[in-house]
Short mmCIF file of C-alpha atoms and ligand atoms in Angstrom, two decimals:
data_model
loop_
_atom_site.label_atom_id
_atom_site.label_comp_id
_atom_site.label_asym_id
_atom_site.label_seq_id
_atom_site.Cartn_x
_atom_site.Cartn_y
_atom_site.Cartn_z
CA MET A 9 7.80 -12.19 34.83
CA LEU A 10 5.71 -13.81 31.75
CA LYS A 11 6.91 -17.16 30.44
CA ILE A 12 6.64 -18.04 26.47
CA GLY A 13 3.81 -20.73 26.13
CA GLU A 14 1.90 -19.68 29.64
CA GLN A 15 -1.53 -18.37 29.03
CA ILE A 16 -3.22 -15.44 30.76
CA GLU A 17 -6.64 -13.68 31.28
CA ILE A 18 -6.19 -9.92 29.89
CA ASN A 19 -8.27 -7.10 29.02
CA ILE A 20 -7.65 -5.28 25.89
CA GLU A 21 -7.38 -1.38 26.31
CA LYS A 22 -6.20 0.22 23.21
CA ILE A 23 -4.81 -0.52 19.58
CA VAL A 24 -1.47 0.81 18.89
CA PHE A 25 0.05 2.04 15.81
CA GLY A 26 0.59 -1.28 13.74
CA GLY A 27 -2.55 -2.72 14.47
CA GLU A 28 -1.90 -4.66 17.47
CA GLY A 29 -4.12 -4.10 21.10
CA LEU A 30 -2.43 -3.66 24.00
CA GLY A 31 -3.44 -5.01 27.60
CA TYR A 32 -1.66 -4.85 30.74
CA TYR A 33 -0.79 -8.14 33.14
CA ASN A 34 0.25 -7.00 36.41
CA ASP A 35 0.59 -3.80 34.86
CA PHE A 36 3.49 -5.40 32.52
CA ALA A 37 2.42 -4.69 28.63
CA VAL A 38 1.57 -7.14 26.60
CA PHE A 39 0.51 -6.83 22.92
CA VAL A 40 -1.92 -9.15 21.27
CA PRO A 41 -2.77 -8.99 17.46
CA MET A 42 -6.21 -9.47 16.03
CA SER A 43 -7.61 -8.13 19.50
CA VAL A 44 -9.79 -5.18 20.08
CA PRO A 45 -10.35 -2.71 22.86
CA SER A 46 -12.72 -3.98 25.45
CA ASP A 47 -12.32 -7.87 24.46
CA LYS A 48 -11.46 -9.89 27.59
CA LEU A 49 -9.24 -12.75 26.29
CA LEU A 50 -7.28 -16.03 27.30
CA VAL A 51 -4.10 -15.35 25.67
CA GLU A 52 -0.92 -17.29 25.00
CA ILE A 53 2.24 -15.78 25.37
CA ILE A 54 4.58 -16.13 22.40
CA SER A 55 7.81 -13.89 22.78
CA THR A 56 9.11 -11.65 25.85
CA LYS A 57 11.30 -8.74 26.05
CA LYS A 58 12.48 -6.42 29.23
CA SER A 59 9.51 -4.04 29.26
CA TYR A 60 6.69 -6.10 26.93
CA ALA A 61 5.39 -9.62 25.89
CA ARG A 62 3.43 -10.52 23.04
CA GLY A 63 0.71 -13.28 23.09
CA LEU A 64 -1.81 -14.82 20.81
CA ILE A 65 -5.50 -15.35 21.39
CA LYS A 66 -6.29 -18.65 22.49
CA LYS A 67 -10.15 -17.64 23.32
CA VAL A 68 -12.70 -14.61 23.24
CA ILE A 69 -13.95 -14.99 26.85
CA ILE A 70 -15.90 -11.53 26.65
CA ALA A 71 -16.17 -10.11 23.33
CA SER A 72 -15.66 -6.48 22.24
CA PRO A 73 -18.84 -4.99 21.10
CA ASP A 74 -16.62 -3.70 17.98
CA ARG A 75 -15.84 -7.12 17.10
CA VAL A 76 -17.36 -8.83 14.09
CA SER A 77 -17.03 -12.76 15.76
CA SER A 78 -15.84 -14.03 18.71
CA GLU A 79 -15.25 -17.63 16.78
CA ARG A 80 -13.03 -16.45 14.39
CA ILE A 81 -9.61 -15.24 16.28
CA THR A 82 -6.55 -15.35 14.21
CA PHE A 83 -5.34 -13.64 10.93
CA GLU A 84 -5.64 -16.67 8.80
CA ASP A 85 -9.38 -16.76 9.89
CA TYR A 86 -9.74 -12.89 8.63
CA HIS A 87 -8.00 -13.64 5.29
CA GLY A 88 -4.34 -11.95 6.53
CA CYS A 89 -6.65 -8.47 6.95
CA ASP A 90 -5.40 -7.33 10.44
CA PHE A 91 -8.45 -5.16 11.13
CA ALA A 92 -11.41 -7.29 10.04
CA MET A 93 -12.18 -8.85 13.27
CA ILE A 94 -13.64 -4.66 13.86
CA ASN A 95 -16.69 -3.67 12.52
CA TYR A 96 -15.96 -1.04 9.86
CA GLU A 97 -16.92 2.13 11.82
CA LYS A 98 -14.96 1.46 14.54
CA GLN A 99 -11.57 0.67 12.35
CA ILE A 100 -12.11 4.21 11.00
CA GLU A 101 -11.88 5.28 14.87
CA TYR A 102 -9.25 3.36 15.73
CA LYS A 103 -7.34 4.82 12.62
CA LYS A 104 -7.86 7.94 14.19
CA GLU A 105 -6.81 7.30 17.42
CA MET A 106 -3.19 5.64 16.02
CA VAL A 107 -2.67 9.14 14.16
CA LYS A 108 -3.27 11.05 17.06
CA ASP A 109 -1.25 9.00 19.00
CA VAL A 110 1.65 8.72 16.65
CA PHE A 111 1.20 13.11 15.94
CA SER A 112 1.87 13.32 19.55
CA ARG A 113 4.51 10.80 20.68
CA ILE A 114 6.83 11.97 17.35
CA ALA A 115 5.54 15.42 16.12
CA LYS A 116 4.41 16.57 19.83
CA ILE A 117 1.73 17.70 18.14
CA GLU A 118 -1.46 17.41 20.79
CA ASN A 119 -5.12 18.49 19.92
CA ILE A 120 -5.20 17.08 16.57
CA ASN A 121 -8.47 17.91 14.74
CA PHE A 122 -9.15 16.13 11.81
CA ASP A 123 -9.99 18.21 8.74
CA LYS A 124 -11.73 15.11 6.95
CA VAL A 125 -12.33 11.79 7.65
CA ILE A 126 -13.05 9.91 4.38
CA SER A 127 -14.35 6.15 5.04
CA ALA A 128 -14.79 4.25 2.16
CA GLU A 129 -18.03 2.79 0.40
CA LYS A 130 -16.67 -0.31 -0.79
CA ILE A 131 -14.96 -1.87 2.04
CA PHE A 132 -14.61 -5.65 0.52
CA ASN A 133 -13.10 -6.70 -2.99
CA TYR A 134 -11.46 -2.87 -3.29
CA ARG A 135 -7.74 -3.98 -4.68
CA ASN A 136 -6.77 -3.12 -8.26
CA LYS A 137 -3.55 -5.03 -7.73
CA VAL A 138 -2.90 -8.35 -6.12
CA ILE A 139 0.41 -10.26 -5.68
CA GLU A 140 0.16 -13.72 -4.10
CA PRO A 141 3.11 -16.00 -3.40
CA ILE A 142 2.72 -19.55 -4.68
CA GLY A 143 3.62 -22.59 -2.66
CA TYR A 144 2.81 -26.01 -2.64
CA LYS A 145 0.52 -28.03 -0.45
CA LYS A 146 -0.61 -31.87 -0.19
CA GLY A 147 0.04 -32.37 -4.01
CA LYS A 148 -1.49 -28.77 -5.05
CA VAL A 149 -0.07 -25.73 -6.32
CA ILE A 150 -1.60 -23.05 -3.91
CA SER A 151 -1.24 -19.16 -3.64
CA GLY A 152 -2.22 -16.85 -0.70
CA PHE A 153 -0.97 -14.75 2.08
CA TYR A 154 2.32 -15.30 4.20
CA LYS A 155 1.22 -16.47 7.63
CA ARG A 156 2.44 -13.61 10.00
CA LYS A 157 6.06 -13.39 10.48
CA SER A 158 6.88 -16.15 8.56
CA HIS A 159 7.28 -17.80 4.87
CA GLU A 160 4.58 -20.38 5.32
CA ILE A 161 1.80 -19.81 3.09
CA PHE A 162 -1.97 -19.93 3.57
CA GLU A 163 -4.38 -20.27 0.64
CA VAL A 164 -8.16 -18.80 1.41
CA GLU A 165 -11.27 -19.58 -0.67
CA ASP A 166 -12.62 -16.35 -1.60
CA ASN A 167 -9.81 -13.62 -0.68
CA TYR A 168 -11.92 -10.33 1.06
CA LEU A 169 -9.89 -7.45 -0.58
CA GLN A 170 -9.10 -8.61 -4.34
CA PRO A 171 -11.85 -8.79 -7.04
CA LYS A 172 -14.12 -11.89 -7.62
CA GLU A 173 -12.86 -12.23 -11.03
CA VAL A 174 -9.23 -12.53 -9.79
CA ASN A 175 -9.57 -14.98 -7.62
CA LYS A 176 -11.38 -16.92 -10.35
CA ILE A 177 -8.62 -16.72 -12.52
CA PHE A 178 -6.11 -17.82 -9.95
CA THR A 179 -7.72 -20.48 -9.14
CA TYR A 180 -8.04 -21.59 -13.27
CA LEU A 181 -4.43 -20.66 -13.74
CA LYS A 182 -3.59 -22.85 -10.09
CA SER A 183 -5.53 -26.13 -11.07
CA ARG A 184 -3.62 -26.41 -14.95
CA PHE A 185 -0.25 -25.84 -13.03
CA THR A 186 -0.92 -28.74 -10.74
CA GLU A 187 -2.03 -30.62 -13.71
CA LYS A 188 0.95 -29.93 -15.67
CA LYS A 189 3.13 -30.48 -12.68
CA LEU A 190 4.79 -27.25 -12.93
CA SER A 191 7.37 -26.96 -10.33
CA VAL A 192 6.93 -24.10 -7.53
CA TYR A 193 9.92 -22.32 -6.64
CA ASN A 194 11.70 -22.90 -3.12
CA GLU A 195 13.19 -20.16 -1.13
CA LYS A 196 15.69 -22.44 1.02
CA LYS A 197 16.78 -24.44 -1.89
CA HIS A 198 16.50 -21.64 -4.52
CA LYS A 199 15.08 -24.35 -7.14
CA GLY A 200 11.81 -24.50 -8.85
CA MET A 201 9.87 -22.09 -11.17
CA LEU A 202 6.76 -20.57 -10.01
CA ARG A 203 7.06 -17.69 -7.66
CA ASN A 204 4.18 -15.44 -7.67
CA LEU A 205 0.99 -14.22 -9.65
CA MET A 206 0.10 -10.81 -9.75
CA ALA A 207 -2.93 -9.02 -11.57
CA ARG A 208 -3.86 -5.46 -12.11
CA VAL A 209 -7.29 -4.74 -12.92
CA ASN A 210 -8.60 -1.17 -14.22
CA SER A 211 -12.42 0.35 -13.82
CA ALA A 212 -13.28 -0.80 -17.02
CA GLY A 213 -12.69 -4.39 -15.40
CA GLU A 214 -9.84 -5.24 -17.80
CA ILE A 215 -6.99 -7.69 -16.18
CA MET A 216 -3.73 -7.27 -16.56
CA LEU A 217 -1.69 -10.86 -15.47
CA VAL A 218 1.91 -11.31 -14.61
CA VAL A 219 3.36 -14.80 -13.81
CA ILE A 220 6.77 -14.68 -11.51
CA ILE A 221 9.27 -17.15 -12.37
CA ASN A 222 12.89 -18.00 -11.65
CA GLY A 223 14.27 -19.85 -14.80
CA ASN A 224 12.88 -19.58 -18.23
CA ILE A 225 9.40 -19.86 -19.88
CA THR A 226 8.38 -23.62 -20.38
CA LYS A 227 6.15 -24.89 -23.46
CA GLU A 228 3.83 -26.04 -20.82
CA LEU A 229 3.99 -22.39 -18.54
CA LYS A 230 3.36 -20.68 -22.34
CA LYS A 231 0.27 -23.22 -23.36
CA ILE A 232 -1.37 -22.32 -20.11
CA LEU A 233 -1.00 -18.84 -20.54
CA ASN A 234 -2.46 -18.73 -24.09
CA ASP A 235 -5.33 -21.11 -22.72
CA THR A 236 -6.18 -18.42 -19.98
CA TYR A 237 -5.88 -15.38 -22.46
CA ASN A 238 -8.40 -16.92 -24.83
CA LYS A 239 -10.77 -18.20 -22.08
CA TYR A 240 -10.87 -15.06 -20.21
CA LYS A 241 -11.91 -12.24 -22.21
CA ASN A 242 -11.15 -9.49 -19.74
CA VAL A 243 -7.51 -10.58 -19.59
CA ILE A 244 -6.45 -8.27 -21.67
CA SER A 245 -2.67 -8.58 -21.21
CA ILE A 246 -0.38 -11.31 -19.93
CA TYR A 247 3.25 -11.03 -18.92
CA VAL A 248 6.05 -13.44 -17.72
CA SER A 249 8.32 -11.84 -15.01
CA ILE A 250 11.64 -13.52 -14.53
CA ASN A 251 12.99 -12.86 -11.40
CA ASN A 252 16.25 -15.35 -10.82
CA LYS A 253 17.07 -13.44 -7.66
CA LYS A 254 17.11 -14.63 -3.82
CA THR A 255 14.95 -11.79 -2.63
CA ASN A 256 11.62 -10.98 -1.27
CA PHE A 257 10.79 -8.63 -3.96
CA ALA A 258 8.15 -10.14 -6.04
CA LEU A 259 8.87 -8.61 -9.67
CA GLY A 260 12.01 -9.84 -11.68
CA ASP A 261 14.07 -7.40 -13.83
CA LYS A 262 12.77 -8.99 -17.14
CA ASN A 263 8.87 -8.82 -17.77
CA ILE A 264 8.00 -10.37 -21.00
CA LEU A 265 5.02 -9.40 -22.82
CA LEU A 266 3.61 -12.91 -24.18
CA TYR A 267 -0.04 -11.94 -25.07
CA GLY A 268 -2.07 -8.66 -25.56
CA GLU A 269 -1.42 -5.34 -24.32
CA LYS A 270 1.90 -3.59 -23.20
CA ILE A 271 0.09 -1.44 -20.37
CA ILE A 272 -3.35 -1.44 -19.14
CA LYS A 273 -5.17 2.17 -18.72
CA GLU A 274 -7.09 3.84 -15.88
CA ASN A 275 -9.15 6.66 -16.30
CA LEU A 276 -8.86 9.10 -13.59
CA PHE A 277 -10.36 12.84 -13.90
CA GLY A 278 -10.92 12.40 -17.60
CA ILE A 279 -7.40 11.40 -18.21
CA ASN A 280 -6.26 7.92 -19.74
CA PHE A 281 -3.49 6.75 -17.48
CA ASN A 282 -0.93 4.03 -18.64
CA ILE A 283 0.27 1.60 -16.26
CA SER A 284 2.50 -1.23 -16.74
CA PRO A 285 3.52 -4.20 -14.80
CA THR A 286 6.39 -2.43 -12.78
CA SER A 287 4.67 1.06 -12.11
CA PHE A 288 3.12 2.24 -8.59
CA PHE A 289 -0.31 3.09 -8.88
CA GLN A 290 -2.83 3.52 -6.09
CA ILE A 291 -4.38 0.18 -5.60
CA ASN A 292 -8.05 1.65 -4.40
CA ILE A 293 -9.57 3.37 -7.44
CA GLU A 294 -12.72 5.03 -5.52
CA GLN A 295 -10.52 6.22 -2.64
CA THR A 296 -7.62 7.20 -4.80
CA LYS A 297 -10.39 9.91 -6.62
CA LYS A 298 -11.24 11.31 -3.11
CA LEU A 299 -7.34 11.10 -1.93
CA TYR A 300 -6.51 12.97 -4.75
CA GLU A 301 -9.03 15.50 -4.81
CA LEU A 302 -8.78 16.45 -1.22
CA ALA A 303 -4.93 16.76 -1.49
CA ILE A 304 -5.55 19.17 -4.96
CA SER A 305 -7.77 21.14 -2.84
CA TYR A 306 -5.09 21.83 -0.30
CA PHE A 307 -3.12 23.98 -2.75
CA SER A 308 -4.36 27.66 -2.80
CA ASP A 309 -4.59 29.35 -6.46
CA ILE A 310 -3.27 26.41 -8.22
CA LYS A 311 -3.18 28.91 -11.29
CA ASN A 312 0.03 30.47 -12.07
CA LYS A 313 1.68 28.03 -9.88
CA ASN A 314 5.09 25.89 -10.43
CA ILE A 315 4.31 23.00 -8.47
CA VAL A 316 6.51 20.01 -8.12
CA ASP A 317 4.93 16.50 -7.87
CA ALA A 318 7.75 14.55 -6.04
CA TYR A 319 7.31 10.83 -6.07
CA SER A 320 5.00 11.02 -8.78
CA GLY A 321 4.80 7.36 -9.80
CA THR A 322 2.85 7.16 -13.04
CA GLY A 323 2.12 11.24 -12.90
CA THR A 324 -1.36 11.18 -11.59
CA ILE A 325 -1.37 13.78 -9.07
CA GLY A 326 1.16 16.40 -11.44
CA MET A 327 -1.26 15.42 -14.74
CA ILE A 328 -4.10 16.05 -12.97
CA LEU A 329 -2.66 19.54 -11.41
CA SER A 330 -1.55 20.35 -14.59
CA LYS A 331 -4.80 21.25 -15.79
CA GLU A 332 -5.31 24.49 -13.85
CA ALA A 333 -1.32 24.96 -13.06
CA ASN A 334 1.24 27.41 -15.09
CA LYS A 335 3.84 24.41 -14.79
CA VAL A 336 4.39 21.30 -13.20
CA PHE A 337 7.55 19.02 -12.49
CA SER A 338 6.90 15.39 -11.69
CA ILE A 339 10.13 13.21 -10.34
CA GLU A 340 10.14 9.65 -9.93
CA MET A 341 12.90 7.18 -9.97
CA VAL A 342 11.10 4.20 -11.51
CA GLU A 343 11.73 4.25 -15.46
CA SER A 344 9.13 2.14 -16.55
CA ALA A 345 6.78 4.83 -14.32
CA SER A 346 8.15 7.65 -15.69
CA LYS A 347 7.88 6.54 -19.10
CA ASP A 348 4.27 5.71 -18.70
CA ALA A 349 3.64 8.95 -17.48
CA GLU A 350 5.62 10.40 -20.57
CA LYS A 351 2.98 8.18 -22.96
CA THR A 352 0.17 9.55 -20.84
CA ALA A 353 1.01 13.43 -21.42
CA LYS A 354 1.54 12.87 -25.02
CA GLU A 355 -1.69 10.92 -25.38
CA ASN A 356 -3.74 13.39 -23.44
CA SER A 357 -1.85 16.58 -24.93
CA ILE A 358 -0.46 17.65 -21.59
CA SER A 359 2.40 19.85 -22.70
CA ASN A 360 3.11 21.99 -19.34
CA ILE A 361 4.30 19.01 -17.57
CA THR A 362 8.34 17.92 -17.20
CA PHE A 363 9.26 14.44 -16.17
CA ILE A 364 12.24 13.94 -14.33
CA ASN A 365 13.35 10.00 -14.25
CA ASP A 366 15.56 10.88 -11.02
CA THR A 367 15.55 10.47 -7.24
CA VAL A 368 13.71 12.79 -5.32
CA GLU A 369 17.09 13.46 -3.23
CA ASN A 370 18.91 14.41 -6.77
CA GLY A 371 16.44 15.66 -8.87
CA LEU A 372 14.47 17.76 -6.56
CA THR A 373 17.75 19.32 -4.84
CA LYS A 374 18.74 20.32 -9.01
CA LEU A 375 15.36 21.50 -9.60
CA LEU A 376 15.04 24.25 -6.64
CA ASN A 377 18.75 25.08 -7.26
CA SER A 378 17.95 25.90 -10.81
CA ASN A 379 16.28 29.00 -12.37
CA GLU A 380 13.01 27.63 -11.94
CA LYS A 381 10.54 29.28 -9.94
CA ILE A 382 8.87 26.50 -7.74
CA ASP A 383 6.22 27.90 -5.79
CA SER A 384 4.51 24.49 -4.08
CA ILE A 385 5.45 21.04 -3.92
CA ILE A 386 3.27 17.57 -3.39
CA PHE A 387 5.19 14.68 -1.89
CA ASP A 388 3.52 11.38 -1.53
CA PRO A 389 6.66 9.27 -0.77
CA PRO A 390 7.07 5.56 -0.02
CA ARG A 391 6.90 4.39 3.74
CA LYS A 392 10.33 5.23 4.77
CA GLY A 393 8.96 8.91 4.03
CA ILE A 394 11.45 12.05 2.71
CA ASP A 395 15.10 12.07 3.49
CA LYS A 396 16.50 14.68 5.92
CA ASP A 397 18.50 16.69 3.09
CA SER A 398 15.49 16.91 0.53
CA LEU A 399 13.39 18.62 3.52
CA GLN A 400 16.38 20.87 4.51
CA GLU A 401 16.57 21.99 0.82
CA VAL A 402 12.86 22.68 0.79
CA VAL A 403 13.31 25.10 4.03
CA ASN A 404 16.21 26.29 2.32
CA LYS A 405 14.63 27.48 0.04
CA ASN A 406 11.50 28.88 1.53
CA ILE A 407 9.00 27.19 -0.21
CA ASN A 408 5.91 28.20 1.01
CA GLU A 409 3.34 25.57 0.33
CA LEU A 410 3.71 21.64 0.95
CA VAL A 411 0.97 19.07 0.42
CA TYR A 412 2.31 15.71 1.93
CA ILE A 413 0.22 12.34 1.32
CA SER A 414 1.49 9.54 3.35
CA CYS A 415 1.18 5.69 4.03
CA ASN A 416 2.89 5.68 7.00
CA PRO A 417 1.75 8.11 9.87
CA SER A 418 4.98 7.50 12.05
CA THR A 419 7.24 8.90 9.07
CA LEU A 420 5.06 12.02 8.44
CA ALA A 421 5.19 12.94 12.00
CA ARG A 422 8.51 13.12 12.01
CA ASP A 423 8.99 14.91 8.52
CA VAL A 424 6.37 17.19 9.97
CA GLU A 425 8.29 18.03 13.13
CA ILE A 426 11.42 18.79 11.19
CA LEU A 427 9.67 21.21 8.99
CA VAL A 428 7.87 22.43 12.36
CA SER A 429 10.85 23.16 14.12
CA ASN A 430 12.00 25.14 11.28
CA GLY A 431 9.38 27.83 10.83
CA TYR A 432 6.79 25.65 9.12
CA LYS A 433 2.68 25.02 10.60
CA LEU A 434 1.07 21.99 10.19
CA THR A 435 -2.74 23.68 8.62
CA LYS A 436 -4.61 20.92 7.86
CA LEU A 437 -4.89 16.76 8.94
CA SER A 438 -6.94 14.58 7.14
CA ILE A 439 -7.12 10.88 6.58
CA VAL A 440 -8.47 8.55 3.98
CA ASP A 441 -9.26 5.41 4.22
CA MET A 442 -7.48 3.63 1.16
CA PHE A 443 -7.26 0.00 3.07
CA PRO A 444 -10.50 -1.25 4.56
CA GLN A 445 -9.90 -4.14 6.91
CA THR A 446 -6.59 -3.55 7.44
CA SER A 447 -4.81 -1.47 10.27
CA HIS A 448 -3.14 0.87 7.35
CA VAL A 449 -3.78 4.21 7.18
CA GLU A 450 -3.15 7.27 4.50
CA SER A 451 -2.84 10.90 5.54
CA VAL A 452 -2.67 13.99 4.02
CA VAL A 453 -1.14 17.24 5.42
CA LEU A 454 -1.14 20.87 4.44
CA ILE A 455 2.21 22.29 5.76
CA LYS A 456 2.83 26.40 5.41
CA ARG A 457 5.69 28.61 6.11
CA LYS A 458 4.80 30.53 9.06
CA HIS A 459 4.17 34.51 8.54
CA SER A 460 4.47 34.17 4.82
C1 LIG B 30 3.44 6.02 -2.58
S1 LIG B 30 3.74 6.01 -4.28
C2 LIG B 30 3.19 7.53 -4.76
C3 LIG B 30 2.67 7.44 -6.54
C4 LIG B 30 2.00 8.71 -6.72
N1 LIG B 30 2.06 10.04 -6.29
C5 LIG B 30 0.48 8.24 -6.91
O1 LIG B 30 -0.26 8.71 -6.11
O2 LIG B 30 0.40 7.36 -7.70
C6 LIG B 30 5.42 6.55 -4.40
C7 LIG B 30 6.23 6.28 -5.47
O3 LIG B 30 7.71 6.66 -5.21
C8 LIG B 30 8.73 6.39 -6.13
N2 LIG B 30 9.99 6.48 -5.28
C9 LIG B 30 10.27 6.07 -3.78
N3 LIG B 30 11.53 6.19 -3.68
C10 LIG B 30 12.05 7.48 -4.34
C11 LIG B 30 12.81 8.15 -4.49
N4 LIG B 30 13.65 8.16 -3.61
N5 LIG B 30 12.99 9.14 -5.30
C12 LIG B 30 11.80 9.56 -6.37
N6 LIG B 30 10.82 8.38 -6.40
C13 LIG B 30 10.86 7.34 -5.61
C14 LIG B 30 7.97 4.97 -5.90
O4 LIG B 30 8.87 4.20 -7.15
C15 LIG B 30 6.71 5.21 -6.12
O5 LIG B 30 6.32 5.57 -7.49
#
């Protein structure tokens, strides 16, 4: 039996869903974060369970050929990116393996043949939305990432994934916060002001900044943000979000616009979308275009169809579909996102779309039981996937054609299994790499009614 603190030598055999490497020590499974198949490692055990243990790399003894460095070994070394130690081509291979593995274990579907595997051209600095927790270290205001499974913040100089301009503005803000001795929020005591920094950037390079605080906006904070607005011409919108709650969720209920525009715009397929601070928008714009194009191509004969865009966010997919479809119904539960979508439709003269600000659980059931004829549905749920009752409703109403975009292969496989056991067939499965340097993987599937 392995003990905490024990150091062992281990060979890594595979990467499992979630991104950790797996090796065996005397037939006992040991999971090792930041490891790569074919690594021979010196590992220190940090936790043990009945059937497996977890260990951290102390030293790379023999580096896998897929590894980018044998000196940089920790999560912090790779700026909080759990796949950045693997060369990019292999990241894609491991993502394919993870999806296959999950489909085999959960959906009991073997021999997956991917329809498309779309990797990214821009593999660094691709994020258009950034949220960093704020902390305090050695007399300075810092921001960055939480260390793994902890709430201790670590700061990196030039964050891998976010735009360089945002790094610069965050550095400026933090130096001004330090200079003016603004207080930093302390989770345990629920005291202090500065909680998080958030930025959104569009393809035109325009930036929306949101400073998330506990308490009230002070004169000093307002002055710093006014100076930031004047100094950086590409900052077109500055909000302060008030979050007085004890919660891990960053944004508060009250978002106060201090300077500039209420929303930031992003152009996709000729439509100018409106995005507020609280609305969901895909974080990698280049890959989003490819994802949407692929997902939409999975519908046969869009013309004359009535299509539901379920979990629609700011209405992107629905509005792109509405160019060709007869009618579209977009269902989204976040009010600001639905409002952004309505504004976008009006401004872009799109009239064959209806926005339903409701949960999919309620809104889809009502719609499927109304007089509207629904031909197809596209789902793009959060990580937890689609609830069982909504899937059952889809099955009961014999909806022929379902496209499902998912950021979590395990809930996707679970939902596909439910549909397959109710008369549907998994027709196509693709992956689009929306998140280079991380183990996250985005899948798109086409599911059709059998014998339809
Ligand atoms: C992964 S995002 C997809 C958004 C959109 N399809 C896009 O590409 O931008 C999921 C969306 O579902 C919304 N959502 C989460 N749970 C929901 C529910 N139960 N009912 C309706 N919408 C939900 C979230 O607010 C978010 O906007």
